[in-house]
Amino acid sequence: MIDLAEASACDIAGAVERGEASVAAVVEAALGRIERCDPALNAFTDVAAERARRRAAALDGRRAKGEKLGPLAGVPFAVKNLFDVAGLATRAGSKINRELPAAARDAPLIERLEAAGAVLIGALNMGEYAYDFTGENVHDGPSRNPHDTGRMTGGSSGGSGAAVAGRLVPLALGSDTNGSIRVPASLCGLFGLKPTYGRLTRARSFPFVTSLDHVGPLGRSAADLAAAYDAMQGPDPEDPVCALRPVEPTMPLLGKKLEGLRIATAGGYFSKGQSLPGRAAIAAVAAALNATAEIEWPHAARARAAAFIITAAEGACLHVDRLRRRPNDYDPAVRDRLIAGAMVPAIAVEQAQKFRRWYRGEVAALFRDVDAVIAPATPCTAPRIGEESFVLDGATMPLRANLGIYTQPISFIGLPVVVVPVPLSPLPIGVQIIAAPWREDVALRIAHALEAMGVVAAPKPPG
Amino acid sequence: MTANELDDFITASARALALPVDPAWYPAIRANLETTLRLAAVVAEFALPDDAEPAPVFRA
C-alpha cells in the first residue's frame, strides 16, 4: 500500500491509474493530514474540503468507466492565496483583499492542473501582497518551517513551502518576483521551479510587479515539477506576457543522460556571503556534476539593484490608491516599503529597465559557452521566525532584504531555475540550477540526475 | 542627502502624490528610500548608450 503522505505526485497518479488507490482515499488522507498538522504549520488559509471531495467522487466515477484521468490523476495540490479560486476572495496575504467579492472562476493554472487529473485542496498562506522573503504575515500569522516550527519557511510563498515540506500535499503553486518560490524551496528543503518569464500564464492571479512576476510549482521531486510544469504550459491570451510558444514537454527528456551538458559554477558575486551550509551544498552539487569550471556572472550586484528599484516602483504603483485610502490596514513594514517606492524618481526606474535589456544580452552571451550554471539559492538555512538580521562574511546584514541576494539577479531577466534541496543536517538548503531561456528541460534533467545520485532530496521533517 | 533633506523630500512627495504619511512612519520610509536611492546610484553610474532600449515588456 502506498504511503500517501510520503508519496510523490507521480507515485500517487500511478497508483490511482492502476486502481491501487481511489481519488477519494487520496483526498481524505490529505484532508486528514491538514487537520492534524496544519495547526502547527499554518500553511493553509482556506481548505476546500467539500470541493475536493466532490471532485474526487467525479474522478473516481470517470475512472470506473475506464477513462484515463491524466498525468496528475488524483494528485492533491494547493495554491498560494494570490491565485483565484472560485468561491474564495483572493486575499494575496492581505487584510484588504479579503473583502473583495469571491472569484467567479479558478486561475487558468488551477484549471490546467485539474484538467490533468489533479485535485485542488485549498489556498495557502503568503507574505502580504508577495512583498516578502520570510513567510511571515501579520494578519494570518507566519507559516512555519516543518523542519523546525520555530523557523521561517521563507517567502513570500511560505505556505506553499510549509504545505509540501510538511507532507500535507505533494504539490503546490507559488509565485516568484524576486525569489518567492526559490527562497522557500531552499529553506524548506524542496524542489522549486521558477520557469522562464512569460512561460506560465499569470492570469487570474493577484500581481505584484508585472515586469518580474513569475508563477510555478514546488514539489518533492524533479519529476513532480516536470509533470506539473508540462500540464500548465501553453499560451493564454488573458496574460499579455504569456509566450505564444507551444507546449514543450519536459517529462520525456527527464531521464536523458547529462553527458555533453556544460555545467559551471557561478563565482564572484555568488561565491561571496555564503554560510557554511551554503558552501557545502554548492560543493556537493558541483562535485556530483563534475562542474569544475567557474564563471564570472556579469554585473550581478547591479542587476539586483535594478530589480530592487523596479520592484519598489511598480509595487507602489499597484498599491498607491489603497495606500491613500487604507494605509493602516497594511502590514506596517510592507506599507512603509510601498510608500518609499512611490517616491522613487522615474529616471531611476527607466535606467533600471534600460540596464535590464543590456544585462540580458550579457548573460545570453554567457550561455553560449555553458548550458547550466550552479549558484546558491539563499545565503543561509532557515532563520528563526522574527529574526531581523544575520551575519554574513563577518558583517551584520538586514535579513529581509538579503534573503534574495542570489535569486534577484536571475529572475530579473527571467531565466528558468530549478532549486534542488541538499538535505544537510539539521536544516536543508537549496542550490539554483539556472538554464538559458526556455530550457527548463535542462535544469529539470540536472535536478533529476542529482536526485538519482542521492545528492539532493526533499528531507522528511522530524516527528 | 541628509536625513532632514530626505524627510523634506518625503513630505513634498507625499503631498504631490496625496499619500497620507504619519510622522511615526518617517524613519522606516526614510530607511527604505535611502536604500533604493543608493541602489539607483549603482545603476545610474553604469553608462549605457543613448539608444539603449528599455525593457518595460520584457521578452526572454
Short mmCIF file of C-alpha atoms in Angstrom, two decimals, chain B residues 14 25 40:
data_model
loop_
_atom_site.label_atom_id
_atom_site.label_comp_id
_atom_site.label_asym_id
_atom_site.label_seq_id
_atom_site.Cartn_x
_atom_site.Cartn_y
_atom_site.Cartn_z
CA ALA B 14 3.63 62.63 -0.10
CA TRP B 25 6.33 56.26 9.66
CA ALA B 40 19.62 53.67 -8.05
#
